Amino acid sequence: MKIVAAAALLHLCFSATAAVSGSGSTETALAAAPGDIALLPCYTVGNVTPSFTTWMKNGLEVAASLPPAGRRLAVQHDGSLAIREVMPGDEGSYLCSSTLPGNSTFQARVLLQVTGGPGNVSTSISPTTALSNGTLVAPRGSSVSFKCSVSSYPSQNLTWAFRGASSSNQSLAFTSESWLDFRIEDLQPSDQGVYICRAVNTVSLNTSTDRRQLLVYYVPDRHPDCMWASAQDPSRVQFSCSWLGAYPVPELRWGQGGGFQVTDSLSVTLNRSLLSDGETVRCTARHPLLGPGQEKSCSFTLNLPFPEGEPLVTALEATSVTLTCAEATSVPPANTTWRKGLQQDNVVAGSKYVLSEEGPILKLTILNISKDDEGVYFCRSENPLGVRELEVYLTVKTASSAYTGAIIGVFIAALIVGLAVIVAKNVYSSRHRICLGDGFGQMDEDRGDVLSLVESDDEQLFQDAVPRLPPITNGCHTTLVQIHRIPSSDYEDAETADLSPQQQEDTVQTEEPEDLVTF
Ligand SMILES: *[C@@H]1O[C@H](CO)[C@@H](O)[C@H](O)[C@H]1NC(C)=O
Ligand SMILES: *[C@@H]1O[C@H](CO)[C@@H](O)[C@H](O)[C@H]1NC(C)=O
Ligand SMILES: *[C@@H]1O[C@H](CO)[C@@H](O)[C@H](O)[C@H]1NC(C)=O
Ligand SMILES: *[C@@H]1O[C@H](CO)[C@@H](O)[C@H](O)[C@H]1NC(C)=O
């Protein structure tokens, strides 16, 4: 129970000044800590040495002059009582009675209190990690135990208090025992602050405190966001990376070479000479809560533009045509435009050109085509890596070339009709040898074989019908073969809408009236 410091040979604490009561007695209050040497004064009013002194405690004699050597309580030469090593239990009311020279007596009362501590409060907050300055750190969501202990004699009040951003001094726990623990489950940023354990000796009012700063670290679950922004100059690009919602502020880095910077959003501007096709650009985030190898990152792989589409387009004069170009692979996204001619003049939307965009597909519609529109068009795609172009050659056909196509169509149709006639004739001449059974008789009447003749120009679609045999009755006596065209409504809709009067004439020629061949 030796609490007093070794250097303090004599520790006297007068918590109340001596008060003279009457003519021949004083009362003094005195506090001593266990282990101290306490000196209880007796005759302090005069300068006379008492000839004999006895000390009583709570009515019992505890010491008298001329004691045997080596006792813990001893009356000193001047009548005071020395307690060599104060112990718990020494507290009480002491009365000294001194006989002064001349046989007068003197009495003095001393109230001794024994109080000890609190010593140094010992605290622990765990599990946490300590920074170099002693501040403790715990991650958000963790469970943390707070422990505090210290002992005082005869009793103490022990408290845990918290000072944070939102509370100036919040009391968290209280006890009169010598230890005080509590626990925070699911630690939150609002729990960040200073935790103070304070012990007060209820008698001496001596206090001891320990304060610990606790930081609550957290990181977002998400990865950083990688973004790009196009610069004024198409050969430059700004990459930005942000990772918001981490505490403390994370460190970000673009690429491998540069160092990390303490920031939650970082941008770099790169030019064409620093970028290459297929390169992966990565932003890495570092944070104290992420161990080595657990860094979070986002990235994208750079790709040159690659405009795709039909390189050869044919259109008929006075119609309109739509050129299409798909740009789906470029990273960062390309700026794609239509250009015309070898000078690559910008195509400007207006009464001649209609520009439209459907997702990755860019369309250029040229209205009322004339021979002047024939030539090369470019779908030009540029991103910070470079420029790629799709070359589209537009051929404009005049009405006469369409006419040639129609003639060929008619010729082939006539050839097929002729063939059908020959087949029909053969069938007829051998009718006594072959009798068509049920299978043939049930031939589906709605199904006609249609031959489509498609020119290189998509818009020019010629359809003609192959004559077919009508259903033959079971009796095999039919002698009539009918050959006729299938009227095609699709064909008429498609052709008549777009064609010039001259062309409509052409189609009329192909539209043969129902042929009736009678044998
Ligand atoms: C200890 O360091 C941390 C991080 O550098 C800082 O936030 C905190 O305020 C410091 N604490 C003290 C008591 O200096
Ligand atoms: C100790 O706590 C008790 C009970 O709350 C209170 O009455 C007393 O005043 C406290 N003593 C000190 C010294 O704080
Ligand atoms: C591209 O950037 C590098 C480094 O910043 C610089 O040395 C170079 O001159 C730049 N080139 C162009 C074309 O801007
Ligand atoms: C189509 O172009 C011709 C000349 O190329 C012009 O005479 C005609 O008015 C144009 N038609 C329309 C509908 O713009």
Coordinates of C-alpha atoms and ligand atoms in Angstrom, one line a residue:
M1 CA 0.0 0.0 0.0
K2 CA 3.0 2.3 -0.5
I3 CA 1.6 5.0 -2.7
V4 CA 3.6 8.0 -1.7
A5 CA 6.7 8.9 -3.8
A6 CA 9.9 7.8 -2.3
A7 CA 11.3 11.4 -2.4
A8 CA 8.6 12.7 -0.2
L9 CA 10.0 11.9 3.2
L10 CA 7.4 13.8 5.1
H11 CA 4.1 14.6 3.5
L12 CA 1.8 16.7 5.5
C13 CA -1.4 18.0 4.1
F14 CA -3.2 20.6 6.1
S15 CA -6.6 20.8 4.6
A16 CA -7.7 23.0 7.4
T17 CA -5.7 25.5 9.4
A18 CA -5.2 24.9 13.0
A19 CA -7.8 26.6 15.1
V20 CA -7.2 27.6 18.7
S21 CA -10.1 26.6 20.9
G22 CA -10.3 28.1 24.3
S23 CA -7.1 28.7 26.3
G24 CA -5.5 25.2 26.2
S25 CA -6.5 23.2 23.2
T26 CA -6.5 23.2 19.4
E27 CA -8.2 21.1 16.7
T28 CA -6.5 20.3 13.5
A29 CA -7.6 18.3 10.4
L30 CA -4.9 16.4 8.6
A31 CA -4.9 14.1 5.6
A32 CA -2.3 11.6 4.8
A33 CA -1.9 9.0 2.1
P34 CA -1.1 5.4 2.8
G35 CA 2.7 5.0 3.2
D36 CA 3.2 8.6 4.2
I37 CA 4.9 9.6 7.4
A38 CA 2.3 11.7 9.2
L39 CA 3.2 14.1 12.0
L40 CA 0.3 15.0 14.2
P41 CA 1.0 18.2 16.1
C42 CA 0.2 18.7 19.7
Y43 CA 1.4 21.8 21.5
T44 CA 1.9 24.4 18.8
V45 CA 0.8 27.5 20.5
G46 CA 3.9 28.1 22.7
N47 CA 7.6 27.4 22.5
V48 CA 7.8 25.1 25.5
T49 CA 8.7 21.4 25.3
P50 CA 6.1 19.3 27.1
S51 CA 7.6 17.0 29.8
F52 CA 5.1 14.2 29.1
T53 CA 2.6 13.5 26.3
T54 CA 0.1 10.8 25.6
W55 CA -1.9 10.2 22.4
M56 CA -5.3 8.7 22.3
K57 CA -7.2 7.5 19.3
N58 CA -11.0 7.1 19.5
G59 CA -10.6 7.0 23.3
L60 CA -7.8 4.5 23.4
E61 CA -4.2 5.3 24.2
V62 CA -2.0 4.6 21.2
A63 CA 1.3 6.1 22.2
A64 CA 3.1 7.8 25.1
S65 CA 6.4 9.5 25.6
L66 CA 9.5 7.4 25.9
P67 CA 8.2 4.6 23.7
P68 CA 10.2 1.5 22.9
A69 CA 12.2 2.1 19.8
G70 CA 10.9 0.8 16.4
R71 CA 7.2 1.3 16.9
R72 CA 5.2 2.7 14.0
L73 CA 3.5 5.4 16.1
A74 CA 5.9 7.4 18.3
V75 CA 5.6 10.6 20.3
Q76 CA 8.2 13.0 19.4
H77 CA 10.3 15.2 21.7
D78 CA 8.0 18.1 21.2
G79 CA 4.9 16.0 21.9
S80 CA 3.7 15.5 18.3
L81 CA 2.8 12.0 17.1
A82 CA 4.6 10.6 14.2
I83 CA 3.0 7.8 12.2
R84 CA 5.8 6.3 10.3
E85 CA 3.9 4.5 7.6
V86 CA 0.3 5.6 7.4
M87 CA -2.1 2.7 6.6
P88 CA -5.7 2.6 5.7
G89 CA -7.4 2.4 9.1
D90 CA -5.2 5.1 10.7
E91 CA -7.8 7.7 10.0
G92 CA -9.7 8.9 13.1
S93 CA -9.7 11.5 15.8
Y94 CA -6.5 11.8 17.8
L95 CA -6.3 13.5 21.1
C96 CA -3.0 14.5 22.7
S97 CA -2.6 15.3 26.4
S98 CA 0.7 17.1 27.3
T99 CA 2.0 18.0 30.7
L100 CA 3.8 21.2 30.4
P101 CA 6.5 22.4 32.8
G102 CA 4.8 23.9 35.8
N103 CA 2.3 21.0 35.7
S104 CA -0.2 22.8 33.5
T105 CA -1.9 20.5 31.0
F106 CA -2.6 21.0 27.4
Q107 CA -4.9 19.0 25.0
A108 CA -5.1 19.1 21.2
R109 CA -7.3 17.2 18.9
V110 CA -6.2 16.1 15.4
L111 CA -8.6 14.7 12.8
L112 CA -6.6 12.4 10.6
Q113 CA -7.9 11.4 7.2
V114 CA -6.2 8.7 5.2
T115 CA -6.7 9.2 1.5
G116 CA -4.9 7.7 -1.4
G117 CA -5.0 8.0 -5.1
P118 CA -6.2 8.1 -7.6
G119 CA -2.9 7.2 -9.2
N120 CA -2.5 7.2 -12.9
V121 CA -5.7 6.2 -14.6
S122 CA -5.0 3.3 -17.0
T123 CA -7.2 3.1 -20.1
S124 CA -7.4 0.9 -23.1
I125 CA -9.5 1.1 -26.2
S126 CA -9.4 -2.0 -28.3
P127 CA -9.1 -3.3 -31.0
T128 CA -7.5 -0.2 -32.4
T129 CA -4.3 0.8 -34.0
A130 CA -2.2 3.7 -32.8
L131 CA -0.8 6.4 -34.9
S132 CA 2.7 7.8 -34.2
N133 CA 1.2 10.6 -32.2
G134 CA -0.7 8.2 -30.0
T135 CA -4.1 8.8 -31.6
L136 CA -6.1 5.6 -31.9
V137 CA -7.8 4.5 -35.1
A138 CA -10.7 2.0 -35.6
P139 CA -12.6 1.3 -38.8
R140 CA -16.3 2.2 -39.1
G141 CA -18.6 -0.7 -38.2
S142 CA -16.2 -2.3 -35.7
S143 CA -16.9 -3.1 -32.1
V144 CA -14.7 -1.3 -29.7
S145 CA -14.2 -1.9 -25.9
F146 CA -13.3 1.0 -23.6
K147 CA -11.6 0.0 -20.3
C148 CA -10.5 2.3 -17.5
S149 CA -9.1 1.4 -14.1
V150 CA -7.5 3.1 -11.1
S151 CA -7.9 2.7 -7.4
S152 CA -8.3 5.4 -4.7
Y153 CA -8.6 5.2 -0.9
P154 CA -11.2 5.3 0.6
S155 CA -13.4 5.7 -2.5
Q156 CA -13.6 7.3 -5.9
N157 CA -15.9 8.3 -8.7
L158 CA -14.8 7.0 -12.1
T159 CA -16.4 8.4 -15.3
W160 CA -16.0 7.9 -19.1
A161 CA -16.8 11.1 -21.0
F162 CA -16.8 11.9 -24.7
R163 CA -16.0 15.0 -26.6
G164 CA -16.8 14.9 -30.3
A165 CA -17.9 17.1 -33.1
S166 CA -21.5 17.1 -32.0
S167 CA -21.2 16.8 -28.2
S168 CA -19.0 19.0 -26.0
N169 CA -18.9 16.7 -23.0
Q170 CA -21.1 13.8 -22.9
S171 CA -21.0 11.4 -19.9
L172 CA -20.9 7.8 -21.1
A173 CA -20.5 5.7 -18.0
F174 CA -20.1 6.1 -14.2
T175 CA -19.1 3.9 -11.3
S176 CA -17.7 4.1 -7.8
E177 CA -15.8 0.9 -8.4
S178 CA -12.1 0.8 -9.3
W179 CA -12.8 -0.1 -13.0
L180 CA -15.2 1.0 -15.6
D181 CA -15.8 -0.7 -19.0
F182 CA -18.2 -0.1 -21.8
R183 CA -18.5 -1.1 -25.5
I184 CA -19.5 0.5 -28.7
E185 CA -20.9 -1.9 -31.3
D186 CA -20.9 -0.7 -34.9
L187 CA -18.7 2.3 -34.6
Q188 CA -19.8 5.3 -36.6
P189 CA -18.0 8.5 -37.7
S190 CA -20.0 10.4 -35.1
D191 CA -18.2 8.3 -32.4
Q192 CA -14.9 10.0 -33.5
G193 CA -13.6 12.2 -30.8
V194 CA -11.7 12.3 -27.5
Y195 CA -12.6 9.8 -24.8
I196 CA -11.8 10.9 -21.3
C197 CA -11.6 8.6 -18.2
R198 CA -11.6 10.6 -15.0
A199 CA -11.2 9.4 -11.5
V200 CA -12.0 11.6 -8.4
N201 CA -11.1 10.7 -4.9
T202 CA -14.3 11.3 -3.0
V203 CA -12.4 12.5 0.1
S204 CA -9.3 14.3 -1.1
L205 CA -11.0 15.3 -4.4
N206 CA -7.7 14.6 -6.2
T207 CA -8.3 13.7 -9.8
S208 CA -6.6 11.7 -12.4
T209 CA -7.6 11.7 -16.1
D210 CA -6.5 10.0 -19.2
R211 CA -7.7 11.1 -22.6
R212 CA -7.5 9.2 -25.9
Q213 CA -8.3 10.5 -29.3
L214 CA -10.1 8.0 -31.4
L215 CA -10.5 8.4 -35.2
V216 CA -13.0 6.4 -37.1
Y217 CA -11.8 5.6 -40.6
Y218 CA -13.9 4.5 -43.5
V219 CA -13.8 3.8 -47.2
P220 CA -16.7 3.5 -49.7
D221 CA -17.6 0.0 -50.9
R222 CA -17.4 1.2 -54.5
H223 CA -14.4 1.4 -56.7
P224 CA -13.1 4.8 -57.8
D225 CA -14.9 6.3 -60.8
C226 CA -12.8 6.7 -63.9
M227 CA -14.1 9.3 -66.4
W228 CA -12.9 11.2 -69.4
A229 CA -13.6 14.6 -70.7
S230 CA -12.8 15.8 -74.2
A231 CA -10.6 18.8 -74.4
Q232 CA -10.9 21.6 -76.9
D233 CA -8.0 20.1 -78.8
P234 CA -9.2 16.6 -80.0
S235 CA -5.7 15.2 -79.6
R236 CA -5.8 15.9 -75.9
V237 CA -8.0 14.2 -73.3
Q238 CA -8.6 14.8 -69.6
F239 CA -9.0 11.6 -67.5
S240 CA -10.4 12.2 -64.1
C241 CA -10.7 9.8 -61.2
S242 CA -12.8 10.3 -58.1
W243 CA -13.3 8.3 -55.0
L244 CA -15.5 10.1 -52.6
G245 CA -16.7 9.1 -49.1
A246 CA -13.4 8.0 -47.6
Y247 CA -11.9 9.2 -44.4
P248 CA -9.2 10.2 -44.1
V249 CA -8.8 11.6 -47.7
P250 CA -7.4 8.8 -49.8
E251 CA -4.4 8.9 -52.2
L252 CA -5.0 8.6 -55.9
R253 CA -2.6 7.9 -58.8
W254 CA -3.1 7.7 -62.5
G255 CA -1.0 5.2 -64.3
Q256 CA 2.1 3.5 -62.9
G257 CA 4.8 6.1 -63.1
G258 CA 3.6 9.1 -61.0
G259 CA 3.3 9.3 -57.3
F260 CA 0.2 9.1 -55.2
Q261 CA -1.5 12.4 -54.4
V262 CA -3.7 13.0 -51.3
T263 CA -7.0 13.9 -52.9
D264 CA -10.4 12.3 -53.5
S265 CA -10.4 13.4 -57.1
L266 CA -7.5 13.6 -59.5
S267 CA -7.4 14.7 -63.2
V268 CA -4.6 14.3 -65.7
T269 CA -4.5 15.8 -69.2
L270 CA -2.7 13.6 -71.8
N271 CA -2.0 14.2 -75.4
R272 CA -1.7 11.9 -78.4
S273 CA 2.0 11.3 -78.0
L274 CA 1.5 9.8 -74.6
L275 CA -1.4 7.4 -75.5
S276 CA -1.4 4.2 -77.5
D277 CA -4.0 1.9 -78.9
G278 CA -4.9 -1.0 -76.6
E279 CA -3.3 0.7 -73.6
T280 CA -5.1 0.3 -70.3
V281 CA -5.2 3.5 -68.3
R282 CA -5.7 2.9 -64.6
C283 CA -6.5 5.0 -61.5
T284 CA -5.4 3.4 -58.2
A285 CA -6.7 4.5 -54.8
R286 CA -4.7 3.9 -51.6
H287 CA -6.1 4.3 -48.1
P288 CA -4.9 3.2 -44.6
L289 CA -7.9 0.8 -44.3
L290 CA -6.8 -1.0 -47.5
G291 CA -3.8 -3.2 -46.9
P292 CA -1.1 -3.7 -49.4
G293 CA -2.5 -5.4 -52.5
Q294 CA -6.1 -4.3 -51.6
E295 CA -5.9 -1.0 -53.4
K296 CA -9.1 -0.2 -55.3
S297 CA -8.9 0.9 -58.9
C298 CA -10.8 1.7 -62.1
S299 CA -9.5 1.6 -65.6
F300 CA -10.3 1.6 -69.2
T301 CA -8.6 0.3 -72.3
L302 CA -8.0 2.9 -75.0
N303 CA -9.2 2.0 -78.5
L304 CA -8.7 3.8 -81.8
P305 CA -11.9 4.7 -83.6
F306 CA -13.2 2.2 -86.1
P307 CA -16.0 3.5 -88.3
E308 CA -17.7 0.7 -90.1
G309 CA -20.2 0.6 -93.0
E310 CA -21.0 -0.2 -96.6
P311 CA -18.2 1.2 -98.8
L312 CA -20.2 1.2 -102.0
V313 CA -23.6 2.7 -102.3
T314 CA -25.7 3.0 -105.5
A315 CA -28.7 5.3 -105.7
L316 CA -31.1 6.3 -108.4
E317 CA -31.3 9.9 -109.5
A318 CA -34.0 12.1 -107.9
T319 CA -34.4 9.6 -105.0
S320 CA -32.8 9.9 -101.6
V321 CA -30.2 7.7 -100.1
T322 CA -29.0 7.1 -96.6
L323 CA -25.4 6.4 -95.9
T324 CA -24.7 4.7 -92.5
C325 CA -21.6 4.5 -90.4
A326 CA -21.2 2.7 -87.1
E327 CA -18.7 3.8 -84.6
A328 CA -18.9 1.6 -81.6
T329 CA -15.4 0.7 -80.5
S330 CA -13.7 4.0 -79.8
V331 CA -12.5 4.6 -76.2
P332 CA -12.7 7.5 -75.3
P333 CA -15.7 8.1 -77.6
A334 CA -14.8 9.5 -80.9
N335 CA -16.1 12.7 -82.5
T336 CA -17.6 11.3 -85.8
T337 CA -18.5 13.5 -88.7
W338 CA -19.5 13.2 -92.3
R339 CA -17.2 14.7 -94.9
K340 CA -17.6 15.0 -98.6
G341 CA -15.2 14.9 -101.5
L342 CA -11.4 14.6 -101.5
Q343 CA -11.2 18.0 -99.7
Q344 CA -13.3 16.5 -97.0
D345 CA -15.6 19.4 -96.7
N346 CA -17.9 19.2 -93.7
V347 CA -21.4 18.0 -94.5
V348 CA -23.7 20.5 -93.0
A349 CA -27.3 19.6 -92.3
G350 CA -29.8 21.5 -94.3
S351 CA -32.2 21.1 -97.2
K352 CA -29.8 18.7 -99.0
Y353 CA -28.4 16.7 -96.1
V354 CA -30.1 15.2 -93.1
L355 CA -27.8 14.0 -90.3
S356 CA -29.1 11.7 -87.6
E357 CA -27.6 9.6 -84.9
E358 CA -29.0 6.4 -83.3
G359 CA -26.7 5.2 -80.6
P360 CA -23.5 4.3 -82.3
I361 CA -25.0 4.6 -85.8
L362 CA -24.5 7.8 -87.7
K363 CA -26.7 8.4 -90.8
L364 CA -26.4 10.8 -93.6
T365 CA -29.4 11.1 -95.8
I366 CA -28.9 12.9 -99.2
L367 CA -32.1 14.2 -100.6
N368 CA -33.1 14.5 -104.2
I369 CA -30.0 12.9 -105.6
S370 CA -28.4 14.3 -108.7
K371 CA -25.3 13.2 -110.7
D372 CA -23.4 15.9 -108.7
D373 CA -23.8 13.9 -105.5
E374 CA -21.8 11.1 -107.0
G375 CA -18.4 10.7 -105.4
V376 CA -16.6 9.9 -102.2
Y377 CA -17.9 10.5 -98.7
F378 CA -16.0 10.1 -95.5
C379 CA -17.3 9.0 -92.1
R380 CA -14.4 10.6 -90.1
S381 CA -14.0 9.4 -86.5
E382 CA -11.5 11.1 -84.2
N383 CA -10.6 10.4 -80.6
P384 CA -7.5 11.4 -78.6
L385 CA -5.6 8.4 -80.0
G386 CA -6.1 9.3 -83.7
V387 CA -8.3 9.6 -86.7
R388 CA -9.9 6.8 -88.7
E389 CA -12.1 7.2 -91.8
L390 CA -14.7 5.1 -93.5
E391 CA -14.7 5.9 -97.2
V392 CA -18.1 5.5 -98.9
Y393 CA -18.4 5.8 -102.7
L394 CA -21.8 6.8 -103.9
T395 CA -22.8 5.9 -107.5
V396 CA -25.8 7.7 -108.9
K397 CA -27.7 5.9 -111.6
T398 CA -29.8 7.7 -114.1
A399 CA -33.2 6.5 -115.0
S400 CA -31.9 4.9 -118.3
S401 CA -29.7 2.5 -116.4
A402 CA -32.6 1.5 -114.4
Y403 CA -34.5 0.9 -117.6
T404 CA -31.7 -1.5 -118.7
G405 CA -32.2 -3.4 -115.5
A406 CA -35.9 -3.7 -116.1
I407 CA -35.4 -5.0 -119.6
I408 CA -33.1 -7.8 -118.2
G409 CA -35.8 -8.6 -115.7
V410 CA -38.4 -8.9 -118.3
F411 CA -36.2 -11.1 -120.4
I412 CA -35.5 -13.5 -117.6
A413 CA -39.2 -13.5 -116.7
A414 CA -40.1 -14.4 -120.3
L415 CA -37.5 -17.1 -120.3
I416 CA -39.0 -18.7 -117.2
V417 CA -42.5 -18.5 -118.6
G418 CA -41.3 -20.2 -121.7
L419 CA -39.7 -23.0 -119.7
A420 CA -42.9 -23.5 -117.7
V421 CA -44.8 -23.8 -120.9
I422 CA -42.4 -26.5 -122.1
V423 CA -42.7 -28.4 -118.8
A424 CA -46.5 -28.1 -118.9
K425 CA -46.6 -29.4 -122.5
N426 CA -44.5 -32.4 -121.5
V427 CA -46.8 -33.1 -118.6
Y428 CA -49.8 -32.9 -120.9
S429 CA -48.3 -35.2 -123.6
S430 CA -47.6 -37.9 -121.1
R431 CA -50.8 -37.5 -119.1
H432 CA -51.8 -41.1 -119.9
R433 CA -48.6 -42.4 -118.4
I434 CA -48.6 -40.4 -115.1
C435 CA -51.5 -40.0 -112.9
L436 CA -50.9 -37.5 -110.2
G437 CA -51.8 -38.9 -106.8
D438 CA -53.1 -37.3 -103.7
G439 CA -49.8 -35.8 -102.8
F440 CA -49.6 -33.6 -105.8
G441 CA -53.3 -32.8 -105.8
Q442 CA -53.0 -31.4 -102.3
M443 CA -50.4 -28.9 -103.3
D444 CA -50.9 -25.8 -101.2
E445 CA -52.6 -23.3 -103.4
D446 CA -51.3 -20.3 -101.5
R447 CA -47.7 -21.0 -102.0
G448 CA -46.2 -19.7 -105.2
D449 CA -42.5 -19.8 -106.0
V450 CA -41.3 -16.3 -106.3
L451 CA -38.1 -15.4 -108.0
S452 CA -36.5 -12.1 -106.9
L453 CA -34.1 -10.4 -109.0
V454 CA -32.1 -7.9 -107.0
E455 CA -29.8 -5.4 -108.6
S456 CA -26.7 -4.1 -106.8
D457 CA -28.8 -1.1 -106.0
D458 CA -31.0 -2.1 -103.1
E459 CA -33.8 0.1 -104.1
Q460 CA -34.3 -1.6 -107.4
L461 CA -36.1 -4.7 -106.6
F462 CA -37.7 -6.6 -109.3
Q463 CA -40.0 -9.5 -108.5
D464 CA -41.6 -11.8 -110.9
A465 CA -43.7 -14.8 -110.4
V466 CA -43.1 -18.3 -111.7
P467 CA -46.2 -19.7 -113.2
R468 CA -47.5 -22.7 -111.4
L469 CA -49.8 -25.5 -111.9
P470 CA -53.3 -25.3 -110.5
P471 CA -54.5 -28.2 -108.3
I472 CA -55.4 -31.2 -110.3
T473 CA -58.5 -33.1 -109.5
N474 CA -58.3 -36.7 -108.4
G475 CA -59.8 -37.9 -111.6
C476 CA -56.7 -37.1 -113.7
H477 CA -58.9 -35.8 -116.5
T478 CA -58.0 -32.2 -116.4
T479 CA -56.7 -30.9 -119.7
L480 CA -56.5 -27.3 -118.9
V481 CA -53.3 -25.7 -117.7
Q482 CA -53.5 -22.1 -116.4
I483 CA -50.4 -20.0 -116.1
H484 CA -50.7 -16.7 -114.4
R485 CA -48.9 -14.1 -112.4
I486 CA -49.2 -13.8 -108.7
P487 CA -50.3 -10.3 -108.0
S488 CA -47.8 -8.9 -105.6
S489 CA -49.0 -6.0 -103.5
D490 CA -45.6 -5.5 -101.8
Y491 CA -44.0 -5.1 -105.2
E492 CA -46.5 -2.5 -106.3
D493 CA -46.2 -0.5 -103.1
A494 CA -42.4 -0.4 -103.1
E495 CA -42.0 0.4 -106.7
T496 CA -44.7 2.9 -107.6
A497 CA -43.9 5.2 -104.6
D498 CA -40.3 6.0 -105.6
L499 CA -40.2 5.7 -109.3
S500 CA -40.3 8.3 -112.0
P501 CA -43.1 8.2 -114.6
Q502 CA -40.7 6.6 -117.0
Q503 CA -39.9 3.8 -114.7
Q504 CA -43.4 3.2 -113.9
E505 CA -43.8 2.5 -117.6
D506 CA -41.0 -0.1 -117.3
T507 CA -42.8 -1.8 -114.5
V508 CA -46.0 -1.9 -116.5
Q509 CA -44.1 -3.9 -119.1
T510 CA -43.0 -6.4 -116.5
E511 CA -46.5 -6.8 -115.2
E512 CA -47.8 -9.2 -117.7
P513 CA -51.5 -9.7 -117.8
E514 CA -52.8 -13.2 -116.8
D515 CA -51.7 -15.6 -119.4
L516 CA -54.1 -18.3 -120.4
V517 CA -52.8 -21.2 -122.3
T518 CA -55.3 -23.6 -123.5
F519 CA -54.3 -26.9 -125.0
Ligands
LIG1 C1 -2.6 12.7 -34.6 O1 -2.4 12.5 -36.0 C2 -3.7 12.4 -36.7 C3 -3.4 12.1 -38.1 O2 -2.2 12.7 -38.6 C4 -4.4 13.8 -36.6 O3 -5.6 13.7 -37.2 C5 -4.6 14.0 -35.1 O4 -5.2 15.3 -34.9 C6 -3.3 13.9 -34.3 N1 -3.6 14.0 -32.9 C7 -3.0 14.8 -32.1 C8 -3.4 14.7 -30.7 O5 -2.1 15.5 -32.5
LIG2 C1 -19.4 10.9 -6.5 O1 -20.6 10.3 -7.0 C2 -21.7 10.5 -6.1 C3 -22.9 9.8 -6.7 O2 -23.1 10.2 -8.0 C4 -21.9 12.0 -5.9 O3 -23.0 12.2 -5.0 C5 -20.7 12.6 -5.4 O4 -20.9 14.0 -5.3 C6 -19.5 12.4 -6.3 N1 -18.3 12.9 -5.7 C7 -17.4 13.6 -6.3 C8 -16.2 14.0 -5.6 O5 -17.5 13.8 -7.5
LIG3 C1 2.5 16.1 -75.3 O1 2.8 16.1 -73.9 C2 4.2 16.0 -73.6 C3 4.4 16.0 -72.2 O2 3.5 16.8 -71.5 C4 4.9 17.2 -74.3 O3 6.3 17.0 -74.1 C5 4.6 17.2 -75.8 O4 5.2 18.3 -76.3 C6 3.1 17.3 -76.0 N1 2.9 17.1 -77.4 C7 1.9 17.8 -78.0 C8 1.8 17.6 -79.5 O5 1.2 18.7 -77.4
LIG4 C1 -34.4 18.1 -107.2 O1 -33.3 18.6 -107.9 C2 -33.6 19.2 -109.1 C3 -32.3 19.6 -109.8 O2 -31.2 18.7 -109.4 C4 -34.5 20.4 -108.9 O3 -34.8 20.9 -110.2 C5 -35.7 19.9 -108.2 O4 -36.5 21.0 -107.9 C6 -35.4 19.2 -106.9 N1 -36.6 18.7 -106.3 C7 -36.8 18.9 -105.0 C8 -38.1 18.3 -104.5 O5 -36.1 19.5 -104.3

